[in-house]
Tab-separated table of C-alpha atoms in Angstrom:
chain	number	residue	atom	x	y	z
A	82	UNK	CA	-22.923	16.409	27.171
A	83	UNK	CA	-20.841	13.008	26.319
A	84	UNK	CA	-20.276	12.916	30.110
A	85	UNK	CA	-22.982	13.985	31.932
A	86	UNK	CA	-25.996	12.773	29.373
A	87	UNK	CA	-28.018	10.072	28.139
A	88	UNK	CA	-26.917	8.077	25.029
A	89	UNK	CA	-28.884	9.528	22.680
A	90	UNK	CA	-28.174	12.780	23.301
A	91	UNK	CA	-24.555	12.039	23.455
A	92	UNK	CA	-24.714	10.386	20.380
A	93	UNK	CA	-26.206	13.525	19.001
A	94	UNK	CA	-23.711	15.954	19.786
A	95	UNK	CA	-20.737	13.304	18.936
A	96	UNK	CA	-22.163	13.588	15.372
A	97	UNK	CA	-22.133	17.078	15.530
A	98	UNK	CA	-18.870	17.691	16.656
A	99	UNK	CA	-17.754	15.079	13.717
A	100	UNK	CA	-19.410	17.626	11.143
A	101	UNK	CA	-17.647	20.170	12.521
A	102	UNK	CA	-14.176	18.857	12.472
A	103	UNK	CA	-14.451	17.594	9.229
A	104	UNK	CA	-15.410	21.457	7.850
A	105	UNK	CA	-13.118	22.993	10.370
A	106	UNK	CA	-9.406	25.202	8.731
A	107	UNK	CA	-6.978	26.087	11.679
A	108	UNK	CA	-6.938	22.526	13.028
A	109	UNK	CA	-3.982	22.165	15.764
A	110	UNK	CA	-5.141	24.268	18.290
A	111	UNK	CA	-8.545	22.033	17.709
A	112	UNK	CA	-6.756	18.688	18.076
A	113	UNK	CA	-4.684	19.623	21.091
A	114	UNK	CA	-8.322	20.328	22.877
A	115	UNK	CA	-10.373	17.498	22.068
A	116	UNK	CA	-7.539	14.953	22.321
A	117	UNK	CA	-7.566	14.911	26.493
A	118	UNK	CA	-10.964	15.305	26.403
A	119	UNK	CA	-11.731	11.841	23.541
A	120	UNK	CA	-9.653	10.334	26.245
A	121	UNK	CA	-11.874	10.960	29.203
A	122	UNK	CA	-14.463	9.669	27.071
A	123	UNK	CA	-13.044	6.745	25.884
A	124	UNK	CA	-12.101	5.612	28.629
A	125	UNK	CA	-16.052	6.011	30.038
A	126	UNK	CA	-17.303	4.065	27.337
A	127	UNK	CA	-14.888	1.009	28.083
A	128	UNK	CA	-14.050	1.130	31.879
A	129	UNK	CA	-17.541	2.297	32.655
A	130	UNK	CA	-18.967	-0.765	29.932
A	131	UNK	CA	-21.484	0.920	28.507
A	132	UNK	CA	-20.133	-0.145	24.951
A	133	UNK	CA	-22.161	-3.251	25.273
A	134	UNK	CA	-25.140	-2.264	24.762
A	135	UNK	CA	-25.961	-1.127	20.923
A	136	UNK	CA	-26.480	2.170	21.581
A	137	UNK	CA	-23.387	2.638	23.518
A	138	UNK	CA	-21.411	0.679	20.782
A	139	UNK	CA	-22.759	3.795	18.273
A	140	UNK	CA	-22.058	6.023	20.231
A	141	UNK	CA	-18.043	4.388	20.721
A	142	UNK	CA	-17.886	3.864	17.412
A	143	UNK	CA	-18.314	7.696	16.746
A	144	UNK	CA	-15.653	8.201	19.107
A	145	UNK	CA	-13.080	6.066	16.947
A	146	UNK	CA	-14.327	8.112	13.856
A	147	UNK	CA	-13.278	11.509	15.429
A	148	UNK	CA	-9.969	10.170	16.421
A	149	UNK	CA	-9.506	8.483	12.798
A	150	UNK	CA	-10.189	12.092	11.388
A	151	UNK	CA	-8.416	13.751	13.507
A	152	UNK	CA	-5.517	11.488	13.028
A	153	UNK	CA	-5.713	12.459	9.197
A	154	UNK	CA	-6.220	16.328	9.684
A	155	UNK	CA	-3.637	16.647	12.301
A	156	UNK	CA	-0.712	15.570	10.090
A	157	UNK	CA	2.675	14.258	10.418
A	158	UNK	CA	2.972	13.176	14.435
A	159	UNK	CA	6.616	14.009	14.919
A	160	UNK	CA	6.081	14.099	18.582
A	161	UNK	CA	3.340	12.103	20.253
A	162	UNK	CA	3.066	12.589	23.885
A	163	UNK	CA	1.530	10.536	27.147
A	164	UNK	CA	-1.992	11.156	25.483
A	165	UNK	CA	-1.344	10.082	22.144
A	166	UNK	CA	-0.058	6.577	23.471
A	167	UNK	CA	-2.804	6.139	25.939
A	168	UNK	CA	-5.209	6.856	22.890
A	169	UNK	CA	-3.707	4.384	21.046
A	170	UNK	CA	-3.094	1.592	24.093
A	171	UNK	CA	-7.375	1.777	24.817
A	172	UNK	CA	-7.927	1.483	20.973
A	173	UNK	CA	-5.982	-1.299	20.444
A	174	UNK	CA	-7.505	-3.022	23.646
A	175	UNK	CA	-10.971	-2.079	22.313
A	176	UNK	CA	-9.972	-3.618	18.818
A	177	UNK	CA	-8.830	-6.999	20.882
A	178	UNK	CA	-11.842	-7.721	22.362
A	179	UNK	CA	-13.977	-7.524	19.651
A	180	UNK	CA	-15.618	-10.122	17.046
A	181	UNK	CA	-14.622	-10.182	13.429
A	182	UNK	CA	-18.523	-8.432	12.710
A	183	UNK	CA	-17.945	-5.828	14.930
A	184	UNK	CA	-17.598	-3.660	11.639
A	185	UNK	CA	-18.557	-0.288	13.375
A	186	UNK	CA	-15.638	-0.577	15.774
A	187	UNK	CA	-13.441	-2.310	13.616
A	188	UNK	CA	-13.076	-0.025	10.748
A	189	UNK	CA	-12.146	3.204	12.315
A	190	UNK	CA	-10.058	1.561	14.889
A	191	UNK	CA	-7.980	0.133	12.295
A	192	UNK	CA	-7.874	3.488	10.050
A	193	UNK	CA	-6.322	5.178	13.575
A	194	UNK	CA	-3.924	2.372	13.665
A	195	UNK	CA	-2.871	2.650	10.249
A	196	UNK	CA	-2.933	6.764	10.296
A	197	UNK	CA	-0.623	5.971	13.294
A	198	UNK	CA	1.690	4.272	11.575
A	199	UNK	CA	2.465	6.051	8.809
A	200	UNK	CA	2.053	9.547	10.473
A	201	UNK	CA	4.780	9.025	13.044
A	202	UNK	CA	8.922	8.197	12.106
A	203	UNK	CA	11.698	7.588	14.609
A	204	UNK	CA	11.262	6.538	17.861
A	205	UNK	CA	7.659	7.338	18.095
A	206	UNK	CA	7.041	4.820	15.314
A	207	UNK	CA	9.011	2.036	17.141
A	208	UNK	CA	6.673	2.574	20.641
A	209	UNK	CA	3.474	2.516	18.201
A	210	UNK	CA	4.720	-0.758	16.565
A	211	UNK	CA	5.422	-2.175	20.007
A	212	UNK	CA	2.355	-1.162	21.171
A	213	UNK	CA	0.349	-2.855	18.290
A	214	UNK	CA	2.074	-6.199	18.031
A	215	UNK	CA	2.359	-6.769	21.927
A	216	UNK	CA	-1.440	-7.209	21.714
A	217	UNK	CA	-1.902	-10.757	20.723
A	218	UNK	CA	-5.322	-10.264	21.015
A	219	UNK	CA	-5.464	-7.680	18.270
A	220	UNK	CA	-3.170	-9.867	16.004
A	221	UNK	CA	-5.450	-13.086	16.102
A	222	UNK	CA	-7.890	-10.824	15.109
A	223	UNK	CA	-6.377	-9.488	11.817
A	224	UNK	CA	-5.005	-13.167	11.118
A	225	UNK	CA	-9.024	-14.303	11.131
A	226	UNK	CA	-10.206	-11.083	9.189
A	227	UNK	CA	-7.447	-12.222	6.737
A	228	UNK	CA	-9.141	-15.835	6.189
A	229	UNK	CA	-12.063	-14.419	5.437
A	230	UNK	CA	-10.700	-12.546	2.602
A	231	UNK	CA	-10.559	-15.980	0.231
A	232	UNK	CA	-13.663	-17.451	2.056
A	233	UNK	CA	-15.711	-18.709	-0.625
A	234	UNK	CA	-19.063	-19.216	1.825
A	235	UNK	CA	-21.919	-16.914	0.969
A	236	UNK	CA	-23.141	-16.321	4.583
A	237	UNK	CA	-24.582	-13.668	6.995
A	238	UNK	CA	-20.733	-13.150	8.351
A	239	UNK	CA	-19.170	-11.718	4.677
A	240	UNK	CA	-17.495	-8.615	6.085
A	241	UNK	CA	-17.523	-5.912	4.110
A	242	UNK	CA	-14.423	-5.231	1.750
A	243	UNK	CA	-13.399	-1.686	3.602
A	244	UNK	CA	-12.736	-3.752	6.208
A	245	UNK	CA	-10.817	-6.597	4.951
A	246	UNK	CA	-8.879	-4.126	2.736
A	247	UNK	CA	-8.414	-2.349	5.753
A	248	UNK	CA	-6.425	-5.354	7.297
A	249	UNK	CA	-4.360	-6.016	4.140
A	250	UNK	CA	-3.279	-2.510	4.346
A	251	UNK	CA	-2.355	-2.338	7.876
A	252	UNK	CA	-0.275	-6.016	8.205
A	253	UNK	CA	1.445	-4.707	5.535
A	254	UNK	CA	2.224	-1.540	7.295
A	255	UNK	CA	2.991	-3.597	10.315
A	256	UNK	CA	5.789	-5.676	8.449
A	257	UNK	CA	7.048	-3.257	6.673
A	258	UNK	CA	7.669	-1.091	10.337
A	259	UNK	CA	8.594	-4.443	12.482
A	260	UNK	CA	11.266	-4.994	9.704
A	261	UNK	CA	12.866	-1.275	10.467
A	262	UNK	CA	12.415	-0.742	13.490
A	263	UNK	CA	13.462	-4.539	14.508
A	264	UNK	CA	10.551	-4.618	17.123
A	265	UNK	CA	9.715	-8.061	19.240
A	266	UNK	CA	6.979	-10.078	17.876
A	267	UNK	CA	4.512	-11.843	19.950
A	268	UNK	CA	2.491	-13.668	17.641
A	269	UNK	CA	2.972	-14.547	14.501
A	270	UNK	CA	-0.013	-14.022	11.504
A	271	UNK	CA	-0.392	-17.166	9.118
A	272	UNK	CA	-0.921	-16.821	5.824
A	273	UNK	CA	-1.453	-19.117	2.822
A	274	UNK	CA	0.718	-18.102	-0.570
A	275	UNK	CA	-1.827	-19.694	-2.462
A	276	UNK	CA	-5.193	-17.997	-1.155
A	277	UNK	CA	-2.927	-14.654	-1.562
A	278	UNK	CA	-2.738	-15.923	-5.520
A	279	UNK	CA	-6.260	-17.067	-5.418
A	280	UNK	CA	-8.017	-13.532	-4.148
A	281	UNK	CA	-5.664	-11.286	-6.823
A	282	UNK	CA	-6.590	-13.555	-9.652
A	283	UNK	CA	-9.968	-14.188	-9.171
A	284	UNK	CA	-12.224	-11.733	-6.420
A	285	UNK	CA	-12.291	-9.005	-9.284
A	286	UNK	CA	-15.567	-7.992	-7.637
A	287	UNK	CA	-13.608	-5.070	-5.282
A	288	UNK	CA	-11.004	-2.907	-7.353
A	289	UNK	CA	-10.183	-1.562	-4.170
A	290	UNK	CA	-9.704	-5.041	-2.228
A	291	UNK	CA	-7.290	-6.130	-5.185
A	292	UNK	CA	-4.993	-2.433	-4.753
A	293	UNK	CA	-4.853	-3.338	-0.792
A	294	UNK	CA	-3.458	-6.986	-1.830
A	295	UNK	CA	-1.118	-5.697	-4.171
A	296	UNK	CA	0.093	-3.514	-1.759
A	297	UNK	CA	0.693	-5.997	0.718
A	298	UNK	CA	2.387	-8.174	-1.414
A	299	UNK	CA	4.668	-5.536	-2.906
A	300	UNK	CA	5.570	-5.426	0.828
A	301	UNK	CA	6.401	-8.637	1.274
A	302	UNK	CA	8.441	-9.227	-1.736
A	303	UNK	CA	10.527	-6.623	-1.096
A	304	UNK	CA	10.974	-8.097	2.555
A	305	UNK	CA	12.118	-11.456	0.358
A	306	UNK	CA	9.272	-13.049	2.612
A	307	UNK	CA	11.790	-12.718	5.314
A	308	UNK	CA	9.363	-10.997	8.187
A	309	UNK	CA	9.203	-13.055	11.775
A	310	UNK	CA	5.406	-11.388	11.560
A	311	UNK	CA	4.060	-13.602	9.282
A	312	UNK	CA	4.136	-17.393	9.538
A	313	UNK	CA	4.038	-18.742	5.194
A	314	UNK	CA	3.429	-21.240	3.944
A	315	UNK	CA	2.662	-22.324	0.524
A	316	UNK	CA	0.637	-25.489	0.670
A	317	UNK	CA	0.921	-25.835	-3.387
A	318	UNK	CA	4.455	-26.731	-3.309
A	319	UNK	CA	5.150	-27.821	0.541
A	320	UNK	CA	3.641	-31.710	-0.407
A	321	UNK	CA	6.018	-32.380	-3.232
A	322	UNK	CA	9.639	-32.656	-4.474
A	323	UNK	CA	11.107	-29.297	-5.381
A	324	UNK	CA	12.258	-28.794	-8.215
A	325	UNK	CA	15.824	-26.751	-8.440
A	326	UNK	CA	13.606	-23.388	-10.067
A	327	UNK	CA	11.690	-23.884	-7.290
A	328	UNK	CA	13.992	-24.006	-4.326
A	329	UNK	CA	15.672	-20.812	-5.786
A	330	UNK	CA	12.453	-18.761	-5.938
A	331	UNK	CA	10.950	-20.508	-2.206
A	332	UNK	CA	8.714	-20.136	-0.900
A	333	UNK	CA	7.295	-18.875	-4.722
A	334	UNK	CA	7.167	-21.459	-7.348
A	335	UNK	CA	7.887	-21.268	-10.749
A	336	UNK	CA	4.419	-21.297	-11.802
A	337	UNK	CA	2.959	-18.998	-9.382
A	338	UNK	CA	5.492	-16.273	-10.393
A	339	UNK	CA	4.829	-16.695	-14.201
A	340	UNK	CA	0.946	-16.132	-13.588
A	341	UNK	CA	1.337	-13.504	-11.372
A	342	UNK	CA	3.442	-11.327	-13.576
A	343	UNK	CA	0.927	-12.106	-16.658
A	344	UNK	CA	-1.660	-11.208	-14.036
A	345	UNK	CA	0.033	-7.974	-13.024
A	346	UNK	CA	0.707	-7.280	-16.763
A	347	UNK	CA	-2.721	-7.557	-17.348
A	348	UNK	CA	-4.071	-5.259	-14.834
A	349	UNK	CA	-1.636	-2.222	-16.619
A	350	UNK	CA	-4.390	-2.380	-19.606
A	351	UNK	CA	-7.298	-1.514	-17.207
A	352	UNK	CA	-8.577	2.028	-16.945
A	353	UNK	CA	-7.900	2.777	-12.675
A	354	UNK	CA	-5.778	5.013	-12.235
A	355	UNK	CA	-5.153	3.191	-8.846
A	356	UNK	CA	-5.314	-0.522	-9.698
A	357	UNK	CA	-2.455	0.245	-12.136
A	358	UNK	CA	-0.203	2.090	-9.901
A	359	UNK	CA	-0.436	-1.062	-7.372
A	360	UNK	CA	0.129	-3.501	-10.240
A	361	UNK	CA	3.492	-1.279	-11.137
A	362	UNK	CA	4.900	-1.316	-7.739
A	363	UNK	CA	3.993	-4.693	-7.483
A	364	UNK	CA	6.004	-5.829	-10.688
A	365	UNK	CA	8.756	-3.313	-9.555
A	366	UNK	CA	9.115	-5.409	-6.712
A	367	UNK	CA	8.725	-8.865	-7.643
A	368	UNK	CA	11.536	-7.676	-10.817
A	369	UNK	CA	13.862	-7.101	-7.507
A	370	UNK	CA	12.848	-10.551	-5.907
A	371	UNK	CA	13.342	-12.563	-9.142
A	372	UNK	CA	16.572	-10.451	-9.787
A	373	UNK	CA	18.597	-11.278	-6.280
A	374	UNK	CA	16.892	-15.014	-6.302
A	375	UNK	CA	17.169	-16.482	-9.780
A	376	UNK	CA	18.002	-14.221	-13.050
A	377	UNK	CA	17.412	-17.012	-15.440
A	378	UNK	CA	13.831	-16.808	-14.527
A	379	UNK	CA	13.747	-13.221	-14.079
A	380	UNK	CA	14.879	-12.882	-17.951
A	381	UNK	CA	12.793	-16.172	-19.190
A	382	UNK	CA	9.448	-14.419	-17.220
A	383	UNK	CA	9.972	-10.511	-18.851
A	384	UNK	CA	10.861	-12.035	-22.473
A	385	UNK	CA	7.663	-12.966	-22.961
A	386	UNK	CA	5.902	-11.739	-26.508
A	387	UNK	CA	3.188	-10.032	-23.833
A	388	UNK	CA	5.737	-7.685	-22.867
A	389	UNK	CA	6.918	-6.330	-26.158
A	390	UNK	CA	3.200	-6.097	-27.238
A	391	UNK	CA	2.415	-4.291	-23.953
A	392	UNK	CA	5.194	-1.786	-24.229
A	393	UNK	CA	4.347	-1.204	-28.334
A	394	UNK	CA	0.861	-0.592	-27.963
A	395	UNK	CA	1.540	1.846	-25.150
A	396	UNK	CA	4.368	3.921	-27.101
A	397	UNK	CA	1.646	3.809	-30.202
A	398	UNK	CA	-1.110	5.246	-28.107
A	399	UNK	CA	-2.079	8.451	-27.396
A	400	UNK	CA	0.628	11.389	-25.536
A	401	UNK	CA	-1.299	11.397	-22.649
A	402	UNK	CA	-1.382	7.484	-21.981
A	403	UNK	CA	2.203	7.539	-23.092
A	404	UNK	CA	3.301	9.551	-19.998
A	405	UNK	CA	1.201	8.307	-17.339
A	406	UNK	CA	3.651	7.393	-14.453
A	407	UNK	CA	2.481	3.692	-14.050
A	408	UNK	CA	3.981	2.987	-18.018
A	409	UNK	CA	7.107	5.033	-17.317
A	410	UNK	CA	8.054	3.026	-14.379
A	411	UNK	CA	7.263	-0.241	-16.547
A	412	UNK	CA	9.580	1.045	-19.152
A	413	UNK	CA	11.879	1.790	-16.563
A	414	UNK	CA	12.150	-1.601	-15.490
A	415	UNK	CA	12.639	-3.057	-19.033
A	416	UNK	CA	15.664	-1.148	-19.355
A	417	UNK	CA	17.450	-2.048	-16.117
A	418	UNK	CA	16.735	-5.588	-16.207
A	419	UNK	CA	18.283	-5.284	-19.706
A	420	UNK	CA	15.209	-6.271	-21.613
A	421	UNK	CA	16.751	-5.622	-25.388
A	422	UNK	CA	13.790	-7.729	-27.186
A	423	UNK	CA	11.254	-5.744	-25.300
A	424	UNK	CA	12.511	-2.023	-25.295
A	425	UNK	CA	13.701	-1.146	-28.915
A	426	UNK	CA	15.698	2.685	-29.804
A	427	UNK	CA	12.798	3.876	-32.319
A	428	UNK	CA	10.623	3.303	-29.183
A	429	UNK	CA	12.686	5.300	-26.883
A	430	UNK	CA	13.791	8.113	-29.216
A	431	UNK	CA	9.628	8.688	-29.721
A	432	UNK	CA	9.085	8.814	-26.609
A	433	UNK	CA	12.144	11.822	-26.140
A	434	UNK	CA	10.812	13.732	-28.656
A	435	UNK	CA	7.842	14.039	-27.162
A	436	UNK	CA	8.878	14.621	-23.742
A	437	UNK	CA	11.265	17.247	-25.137
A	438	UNK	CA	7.847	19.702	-25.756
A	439	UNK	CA	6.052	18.895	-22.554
A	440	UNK	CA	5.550	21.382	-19.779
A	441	UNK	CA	7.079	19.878	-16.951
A	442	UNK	CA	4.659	22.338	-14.489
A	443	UNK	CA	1.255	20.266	-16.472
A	444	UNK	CA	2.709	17.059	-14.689
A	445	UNK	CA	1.475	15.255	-11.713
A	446	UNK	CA	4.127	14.708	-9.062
A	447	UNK	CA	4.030	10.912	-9.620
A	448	UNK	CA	4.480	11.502	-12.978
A	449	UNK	CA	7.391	13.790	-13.319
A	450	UNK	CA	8.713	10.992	-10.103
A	451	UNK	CA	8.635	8.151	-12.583
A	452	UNK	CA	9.632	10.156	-15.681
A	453	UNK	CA	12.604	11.285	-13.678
A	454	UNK	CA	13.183	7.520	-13.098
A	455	UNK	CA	12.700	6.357	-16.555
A	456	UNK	CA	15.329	9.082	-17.962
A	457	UNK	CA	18.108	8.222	-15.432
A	458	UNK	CA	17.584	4.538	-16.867
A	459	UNK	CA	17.500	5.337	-20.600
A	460	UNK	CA	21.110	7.267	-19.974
A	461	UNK	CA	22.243	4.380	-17.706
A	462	UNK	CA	21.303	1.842	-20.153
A	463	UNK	CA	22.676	3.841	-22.912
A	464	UNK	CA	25.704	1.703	-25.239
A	465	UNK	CA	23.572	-1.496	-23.104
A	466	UNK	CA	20.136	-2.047	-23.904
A	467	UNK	CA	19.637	1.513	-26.151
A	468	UNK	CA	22.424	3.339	-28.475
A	469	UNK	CA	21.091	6.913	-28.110
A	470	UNK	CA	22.852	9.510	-30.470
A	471	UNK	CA	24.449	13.047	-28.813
A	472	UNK	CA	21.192	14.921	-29.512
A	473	UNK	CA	19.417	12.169	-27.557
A	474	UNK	CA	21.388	12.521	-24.474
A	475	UNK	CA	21.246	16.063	-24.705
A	476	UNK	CA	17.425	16.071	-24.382
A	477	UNK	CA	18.017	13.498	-20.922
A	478	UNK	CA	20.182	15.520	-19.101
A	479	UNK	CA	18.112	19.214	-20.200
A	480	UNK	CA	14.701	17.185	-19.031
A	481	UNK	CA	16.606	15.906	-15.914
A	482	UNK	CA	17.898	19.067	-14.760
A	483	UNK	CA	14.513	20.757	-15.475
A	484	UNK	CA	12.243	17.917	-13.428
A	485	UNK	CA	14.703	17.538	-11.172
A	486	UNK	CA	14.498	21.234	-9.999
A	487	UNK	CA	11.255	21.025	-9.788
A	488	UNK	CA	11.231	17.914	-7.471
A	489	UNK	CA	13.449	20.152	-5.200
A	490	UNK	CA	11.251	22.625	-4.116
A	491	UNK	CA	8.139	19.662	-3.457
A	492	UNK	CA	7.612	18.290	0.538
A	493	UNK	CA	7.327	14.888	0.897
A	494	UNK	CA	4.708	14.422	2.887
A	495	UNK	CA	2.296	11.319	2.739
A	496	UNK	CA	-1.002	11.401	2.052
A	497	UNK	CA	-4.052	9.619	3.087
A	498	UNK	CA	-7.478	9.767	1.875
A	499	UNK	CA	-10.434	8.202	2.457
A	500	UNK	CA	-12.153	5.682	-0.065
A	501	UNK	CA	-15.534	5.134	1.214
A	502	UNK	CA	-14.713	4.123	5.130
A	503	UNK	CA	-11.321	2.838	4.169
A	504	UNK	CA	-7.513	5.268	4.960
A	505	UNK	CA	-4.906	4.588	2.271
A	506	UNK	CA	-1.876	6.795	2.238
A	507	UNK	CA	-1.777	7.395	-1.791
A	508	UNK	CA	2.359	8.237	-1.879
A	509	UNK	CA	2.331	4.295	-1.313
A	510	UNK	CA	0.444	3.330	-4.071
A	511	UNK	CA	1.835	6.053	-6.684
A	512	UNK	CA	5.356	6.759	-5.620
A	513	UNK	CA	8.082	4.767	-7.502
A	514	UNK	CA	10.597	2.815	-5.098
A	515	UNK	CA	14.013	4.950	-5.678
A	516	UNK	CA	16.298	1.943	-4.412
A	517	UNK	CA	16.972	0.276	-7.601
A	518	UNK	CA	17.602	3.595	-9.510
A	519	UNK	CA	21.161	2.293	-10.177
């Protein structure tokens, strides 16, 4: 009927055949069908150029959707075969030669891009990240979705935040997989340190818009800014002498790391579950950055009064706030970055007794991930930043055996939801990052 019939009609049963997928249980058999045939049809809609007219661009952009879902549904994409890349090479084309409003197309092309890149591993990844940043097209497309984000004009061309998030989420992807997999890049993305500052600190109008940022610039930092993707610059301090804090920390200045860990500090307090998970990873990693680039900051920065008052009023607050992953992994970092004015032993022997008569099966996953974390610090930092007594360490290493066993048996598989129109794969946002354990 896609084939053979008039738009509308197509149209029709493409929005059919969407309900059904999304309602649909055994889904492989289901994917390996429709696959060839979203193919065929793609390529009708673009060779054949019936996408120009509106009705034919609704009826493409229901094409993207199913292969977005089925992206999702399918799973992990060990193995991706002739079909999967030729999906993916007429997607990315279609993406290149559109205009930053062409929302409809936009959005679920980038949500199969991103599904892409975090569904695949190995080899497949590297062809999928060559695929991507070979189109230069594409990239000068994200780099002028990404100026928009700190665009202060209220005009008819404000895209809508799903979709800017969207691109946030997906360069951040792309550095973080051109940095692994060592791929050639074509073109490079600018981007402006100080409009990345501006948007976290002050568009508060999209929760999710400032979790996508956060994301992104975890990414970064732990990249030490050091991608060939993305072109920096940081116009605040590029005009003027450097001071010797500042050449350390380039191409972050003093100033702009001081507000931006008050900033992040700040956003632990609020309510979202989400928002607070991406402010924690975000700390975790610009801890890390601070730690390899100048300590004396690092230590000057966490010692603020904030800090202690943060970590006291959390301890003092209810059990259930006191073990919600985000604080754990805060706490966690106090204690390897040595933090003895911020994390005191009443604190810590509390919180033990209280963890000593949980249930570890009540926990969330991220939770008993981050409490795991937290106790392997507490007896690392033991005799350093803590004196625990024998009973103390007792209780860590019974409640590390017990979570740890439980960890065991768990996949670890990534997941991705959908917030509105936007994919975000949640392990990134809640999982802690394991490589500063020690």
């Amino acid at each position: 009927m896609v084939h053979i019939e008039e738009m509308e009609l197509a149209y029709k049963a493409l929005v059919t055949l969407k309900f059904f997928l999304r309602n649909i249980g055994n889904f492989v058999l289901t994917s390996d069908l429709l696959r060839p045939l979203l193919l065929q049809i793609l390529q009708k809609f673009t060779i054949g150029n019936n996408a120009q007219s509106s009705k034919g661009n609704k009826n493409l952009s229901l094409v993207l959707d199913l292969l977005s879902l089925i992206q999702l549904k399918f799973g992990d994409l060990e193995e991706m075969g002739s079909i999967d890349f030729k999906l993916l090479y007429h997607v990315s084309n279609v993406a290149g030669k559109c205009k930053t409003l062409s929302t409809e197309l936009l959005q679920p092309a980038f949500n199969f891009f991103y599904c892409s890149l975090k569904q695949t591993s190995g080899h497949n990844r590297n062809r999928v990240v060559s695929m991507l940043l070979s189109n230069s097209c594409l990239m000068e497309l994200l780099e002028k979705i990404l100026e928009l984000s700190w665009s202060e004009q209220c005009t008819l061309e404000r895209l809508p935040d799903d979709l800017i998030s969207s691109v946030w989420l997906l360069i951040g992807c792309l550095v973080q997989s051109q940095t692994n997999c060592k791929s050639e890049v074509h073109r490079t993305i600018s981007l402006k340190l100080n409009k990345v500052f501006h948007c976290i600190s002050f568009k508060k109008d999209s929760l999710l818009l400032q979790v996508c940022i956060l994301q992104f610039l975890q990414t970064v930092l732990r990249d030490k800014f050091t991608t060939p993707l993305l072109a920096i610059t940081n116009p605040n301090i590029r005009n003027h002498p450097l001071q010797d804090q500042d050449v350390l920390l380039y191409p972050l200045s003093y100033k702009q790391v001081l507000l931006l860990f008050i900033h992040l500090q700040n956003l632990l307090v609020q309510g979202d579950d989400l928002l607070v998970y991406a402010a924690t990873g975000c700390l975790e990693a610009l801890m890390e950055y601070l730690h390899i680039k100048d300590q004396a900051t690092l230590c000057h920065v966490v010692s603020q009064p904030w800090s202690r008052f943060l970590l006291f009023t959390r301890v003092n607050s209810t059990q259930n706030c006191l073990f919600n992953s985000g604080f754990l992994r805060l706490s966690a970092l106090f204690l390897k970055y040595h933090c003895k004015n911020i994390v005191f032993e009443a604190d810590m022997k509390q919180f033990l007794q209280v963890a000593a008569e949980l249930k570890s099966e009540e926990l969330s996953s991220d939770t008993v991930e981050a409490l795991i974390l937290f106790l392997k610090q507490l007896d690392l930092q033991n005799g350093k930043v803590v004196n625990m007594g024998q009973k103390d360490i007792e209780i860590i290493h019974t409640l590390l055996k017990n979570l740890q066993g439980r960890t065991s048996s768990q996949p670890d598989s990534k997941q991705i939801v959908f917030f509105g129109r936007l994919a975000v794969c949640l392990s990134d946002v809640f999982s802690c990052n394991k490589k500063w354990e020690s």
